[in-house]
């Protein structure tokens, strides 16, 4: 049986490579409240690697941790939010100290991932309130948000990632434009999957949008492109190829 090839419309930009997991250094504290520069941990012999699971474990700076808790609590209270999950991770690296030839300095790199799932009937305005509300409580690029609106009557599921954007104000107008654009595409015939990423610059045209379409004929592709042109993603460079090998 022949299967119709899936068409991929990918909106990408080289700047999106800069949107990986953010890190924060020298905010670690151990369980006794001492700083991460404690000699036993901060200075390793040349060639040594840091213990990935030290005891006591380093913890995020209390002020930053409090901001993350406040942001998550505020999002949980928003209309249209179904579930909120937050997870913190820490990776440890060691680098040579130019002032101490026999010393390798240990650094902790914390990051927080917040996953928010809206109700299927949530409006674009309700979805837009999530990143804007988080930004009101945070001043740290180490937080990333994955915001999902599940499939519902008349629309498919959408997911948008905000990566390292939470050290600045996110205007409700910007987040609403993003949410409305995704909702419009989610209700477009022949579109089967949508995922977007917003980079740390909050420049939507420097982010990415991937749209899967269930057909490769010119009329279908033109119709989807026309819808994209009415959204916040209109100025994002279009890359990829269609099922017939043609370039967009």
Short mmCIF file of C-alpha atoms in Angstrom, two decimals:
data_model
loop_
_atom_site.label_atom_id
_atom_site.label_comp_id
_atom_site.label_asym_id
_atom_site.label_seq_id
_atom_site.Cartn_x
_atom_site.Cartn_y
_atom_site.Cartn_z
CA UNK A 1 0.00 0.00 0.00
CA UNK A 2 1.31 3.39 -0.90
CA UNK A 3 1.39 5.96 1.85
CA UNK A 4 1.19 9.65 1.18
CA UNK A 5 4.41 11.29 2.22
CA UNK A 6 4.16 13.76 5.06
CA UNK A 7 5.05 17.29 4.09
CA UNK A 8 7.12 19.34 6.49
CA UNK A 9 7.10 23.11 6.50
CA UNK A 10 9.88 24.23 8.80
CA UNK A 11 10.50 27.82 9.74
CA UNK A 12 14.01 27.99 11.09
CA UNK A 13 16.71 30.53 11.79
CA UNK A 14 20.36 30.10 12.66
CA UNK A 15 19.83 32.21 15.74
CA UNK A 16 17.65 29.44 17.12
CA UNK A 17 20.88 27.57 17.82
CA UNK A 18 21.42 30.02 20.64
CA UNK A 19 18.27 28.95 22.47
CA UNK A 20 19.60 25.85 24.20
CA UNK A 21 19.41 25.20 27.93
CA UNK A 22 20.66 28.25 29.80
CA UNK A 23 23.04 27.90 32.72
CA UNK A 24 23.81 29.90 35.82
CA UNK A 25 27.12 29.70 37.62
CA UNK A 26 28.24 30.42 41.15
CA UNK A 27 24.70 30.37 42.56
CA UNK A 28 25.24 27.01 44.24
CA UNK A 29 24.94 26.58 47.97
CA UNK A 30 25.44 23.34 49.83
CA UNK A 31 23.08 22.10 52.50
CA UNK A 32 25.09 23.83 55.26
CA UNK A 33 24.65 27.22 53.60
CA UNK A 34 28.29 27.58 52.57
CA UNK A 35 29.16 28.90 49.13
CA UNK A 36 30.24 26.80 46.17
CA UNK A 37 33.81 28.09 46.58
CA UNK A 38 34.44 25.73 49.49
CA UNK A 39 38.03 24.46 48.94
CA UNK A 40 37.16 20.75 49.09
CA UNK A 41 34.78 21.15 46.15
CA UNK A 42 35.99 24.24 44.32
CA UNK A 43 39.58 23.20 43.68
CA UNK A 44 40.26 19.82 42.09
CA UNK A 45 43.64 18.40 41.05
CA UNK A 46 44.55 18.83 37.39
CA UNK A 47 42.87 16.14 35.29
CA UNK A 48 40.20 15.40 37.91
CA UNK A 49 36.48 15.64 37.17
CA UNK A 50 33.84 16.85 39.65
CA UNK A 51 31.63 14.39 41.51
CA UNK A 52 28.29 14.42 39.60
CA UNK A 53 26.39 13.61 42.82
CA UNK A 54 28.21 15.32 45.69
CA UNK A 55 27.11 15.14 49.32
CA UNK A 56 25.72 17.51 50.38
CA UNK A 57 24.18 18.36 47.01
CA UNK A 58 24.51 21.95 45.74
CA UNK A 59 21.26 23.89 45.70
CA UNK A 60 20.08 26.86 43.71
CA UNK A 61 20.45 30.33 45.18
CA UNK A 62 17.44 30.76 47.54
CA UNK A 63 16.32 34.02 45.92
CA UNK A 64 16.26 32.51 42.43
CA UNK A 65 14.58 29.34 43.71
CA UNK A 66 11.92 31.51 45.33
CA UNK A 67 11.29 33.31 42.04
CA UNK A 68 10.76 29.97 40.29
CA UNK A 69 8.32 28.81 42.97
CA UNK A 70 6.39 32.08 42.77
CA UNK A 71 6.18 31.88 38.98
CA UNK A 72 4.90 28.30 39.05
CA UNK A 73 2.35 29.13 41.75
CA UNK A 74 1.08 32.12 39.76
CA UNK A 75 0.69 30.05 36.59
CA UNK A 76 -1.29 27.37 38.45
CA UNK A 77 -3.88 30.03 39.34
CA UNK A 78 -4.44 31.16 35.74
CA UNK A 79 -7.69 30.44 33.95
CA UNK A 80 -7.52 27.63 31.41
CA UNK A 81 -4.44 25.94 32.92
CA UNK A 82 -4.81 22.19 33.44
CA UNK A 83 -1.44 20.97 34.75
CA UNK A 84 1.90 22.54 35.66
CA UNK A 85 5.09 20.58 36.25
CA UNK A 86 8.49 22.02 37.19
CA UNK A 87 11.79 20.17 37.34
CA UNK A 88 15.24 21.43 38.29
CA UNK A 89 18.50 19.99 37.01
CA UNK A 90 22.15 20.68 37.74
CA UNK A 91 25.24 19.75 35.79
CA UNK A 92 28.75 20.22 37.14
CA UNK A 93 31.85 21.15 35.19
CA UNK A 94 35.48 21.86 36.04
CA UNK A 95 37.82 24.28 34.30
CA UNK A 96 41.47 25.18 34.82
CA UNK A 97 42.12 28.17 37.08
CA UNK A 98 44.63 30.49 35.34
CA UNK A 99 45.74 31.87 38.71
CA UNK A 100 46.31 28.44 40.26
CA UNK A 101 48.05 26.05 37.84
CA UNK A 102 47.28 22.96 39.93
CA UNK A 103 43.61 23.81 40.46
CA UNK A 104 40.44 23.08 38.51
CA UNK A 105 37.46 25.23 39.55
CA UNK A 106 34.09 23.50 39.91
CA UNK A 107 30.97 25.26 38.60
CA UNK A 108 27.32 24.28 38.97
CA UNK A 109 24.93 24.88 36.06
CA UNK A 110 21.30 24.93 37.12
CA UNK A 111 18.30 24.94 34.79
CA UNK A 112 14.56 24.72 35.35
CA UNK A 113 12.03 23.21 32.95
CA UNK A 114 8.39 24.23 33.33
CA UNK A 115 5.80 22.18 31.43
CA UNK A 116 2.31 23.68 31.24
CA UNK A 117 -0.66 21.91 29.67
CA UNK A 118 -3.73 24.02 29.05
CA UNK A 119 -7.31 22.80 28.88
CA UNK A 120 -8.29 21.81 25.35
CA UNK A 121 -10.85 24.64 25.27
CA UNK A 122 -8.37 27.29 26.46
CA UNK A 123 -8.41 30.51 24.46
CA UNK A 124 -5.31 32.12 22.91
CA UNK A 125 -5.60 34.88 25.52
CA UNK A 126 -5.46 32.32 28.32
CA UNK A 127 -2.45 30.56 26.77
CA UNK A 128 -0.71 33.90 26.24
CA UNK A 129 -1.04 34.74 29.92
CA UNK A 130 1.30 31.88 30.88
CA UNK A 131 4.67 33.18 29.57
CA UNK A 132 3.79 36.78 30.39
CA UNK A 133 2.91 35.85 33.98
CA UNK A 134 6.08 33.80 34.40
CA UNK A 135 8.19 36.72 33.19
CA UNK A 136 6.64 38.95 35.84
CA UNK A 137 8.11 36.74 38.56
CA UNK A 138 11.46 35.73 37.06
CA UNK A 139 14.79 37.33 36.23
CA UNK A 140 16.71 34.23 35.16
CA UNK A 141 17.52 32.82 31.72
CA UNK A 142 17.85 29.33 33.22
CA UNK A 143 14.10 28.73 32.96
CA UNK A 144 12.51 27.18 29.87
CA UNK A 145 8.78 26.79 29.26
CA UNK A 146 6.95 24.20 27.16
CA UNK A 147 3.34 25.33 26.70
CA UNK A 148 0.88 22.85 25.19
CA UNK A 149 -2.72 23.31 24.13
CA UNK A 150 -4.19 19.82 23.60
CA UNK A 151 -6.33 18.90 20.62
CA UNK A 152 -10.01 19.73 20.90
CA UNK A 153 -13.07 20.16 18.69
CA UNK A 154 -11.95 21.86 15.48
CA UNK A 155 -8.23 22.10 16.25
CA UNK A 156 -5.12 19.96 16.72
CA UNK A 157 -2.57 20.10 19.54
CA UNK A 158 0.07 22.84 19.57
CA UNK A 159 3.26 23.25 21.60
CA UNK A 160 5.43 26.34 21.92
CA UNK A 161 8.79 26.51 23.69
CA UNK A 162 10.06 29.68 25.34
CA UNK A 163 13.80 29.12 25.86
CA UNK A 164 15.86 31.36 28.12
CA UNK A 165 13.45 34.28 27.73
CA UNK A 166 12.62 34.92 31.38
CA UNK A 167 15.07 37.67 32.24
CA UNK A 168 12.89 40.30 30.58
CA UNK A 169 9.32 41.48 30.28
CA UNK A 170 7.21 39.48 27.82
CA UNK A 171 4.50 41.85 26.56
CA UNK A 172 1.05 40.32 26.56
CA UNK A 173 0.67 41.61 23.00
CA UNK A 174 3.62 39.48 21.85
CA UNK A 175 2.57 36.29 23.63
CA UNK A 176 -1.00 36.79 22.39
CA UNK A 177 0.18 37.15 18.78
CA UNK A 178 2.09 33.87 19.15
CA UNK A 179 -0.86 32.05 20.75
CA UNK A 180 -3.34 33.36 18.19
CA UNK A 181 -1.08 32.36 15.31
CA UNK A 182 -0.73 28.82 16.64
CA UNK A 183 -4.48 28.57 17.22
CA UNK A 184 -5.16 29.71 13.66
CA UNK A 185 -2.80 27.11 12.25
CA UNK A 186 -4.23 24.43 14.56
CA UNK A 187 -7.62 24.92 12.92
CA UNK A 188 -6.26 24.94 9.35
CA UNK A 189 -7.32 21.98 7.16
CA UNK A 190 -4.59 19.41 6.35
CA UNK A 191 -2.29 20.61 9.16
CA UNK A 192 -1.49 17.62 11.39
CA UNK A 193 1.21 18.88 13.77
CA UNK A 194 2.52 22.24 15.00
CA UNK A 195 5.50 23.07 17.20
CA UNK A 196 7.14 26.47 17.68
CA UNK A 197 10.14 27.84 19.56
CA UNK A 198 10.64 31.40 20.76
CA UNK A 199 14.32 32.31 21.32
CA UNK A 200 15.81 34.23 24.22
CA UNK A 201 15.68 37.45 22.17
CA UNK A 202 11.86 37.18 21.98
CA UNK A 203 12.25 37.82 18.24
CA UNK A 204 9.61 35.50 16.83
CA UNK A 205 11.16 35.77 13.36
CA UNK A 206 14.41 34.43 14.84
CA UNK A 207 12.62 31.41 16.29
CA UNK A 208 11.24 28.35 14.57
CA UNK A 209 7.92 26.89 13.48
CA UNK A 210 7.44 23.34 12.23
CA UNK A 211 4.16 22.44 10.54
CA UNK A 212 3.32 18.95 9.30
CA UNK A 213 0.81 18.74 6.46
CA UNK A 214 -0.98 15.60 5.26
CA UNK A 215 -0.65 16.41 1.55
CA UNK A 216 1.93 17.73 -0.86
CA UNK A 217 -0.18 19.23 -3.63
CA UNK A 218 0.45 22.86 -4.49
CA UNK A 219 -3.01 24.06 -3.50
CA UNK A 220 -2.73 22.62 0.03
CA UNK A 221 0.75 24.00 0.56
CA UNK A 222 -0.22 27.41 -0.77
CA UNK A 223 -3.21 27.48 1.58
CA UNK A 224 -1.05 26.67 4.61
CA UNK A 225 1.56 29.24 3.62
CA UNK A 226 -1.19 31.82 3.26
CA UNK A 227 -2.34 31.16 6.83
CA UNK A 228 1.24 31.40 8.13
CA UNK A 229 1.45 34.77 6.41
CA UNK A 230 -1.34 36.09 8.63
CA UNK A 231 0.39 35.09 11.88
CA UNK A 232 3.26 36.31 14.04
CA UNK A 233 5.46 33.84 12.14
CA UNK A 234 4.94 35.56 8.78
CA UNK A 235 8.45 37.03 8.60
CA UNK A 236 10.30 33.91 9.70
CA UNK A 237 12.46 32.45 6.93
CA UNK A 238 10.92 29.34 5.37
CA UNK A 239 13.15 26.31 4.81
CA UNK A 240 12.62 22.62 4.15
CA UNK A 241 11.29 20.58 1.24
CA UNK A 242 7.99 19.11 0.15
CA UNK A 243 7.16 15.53 -0.74
CA UNK A 244 7.90 16.17 -4.42
CA UNK A 245 11.37 17.55 -3.61
CA UNK A 246 10.48 21.14 -4.41
CA UNK A 247 11.82 23.93 -2.25
CA UNK A 248 9.44 26.46 -0.69
#
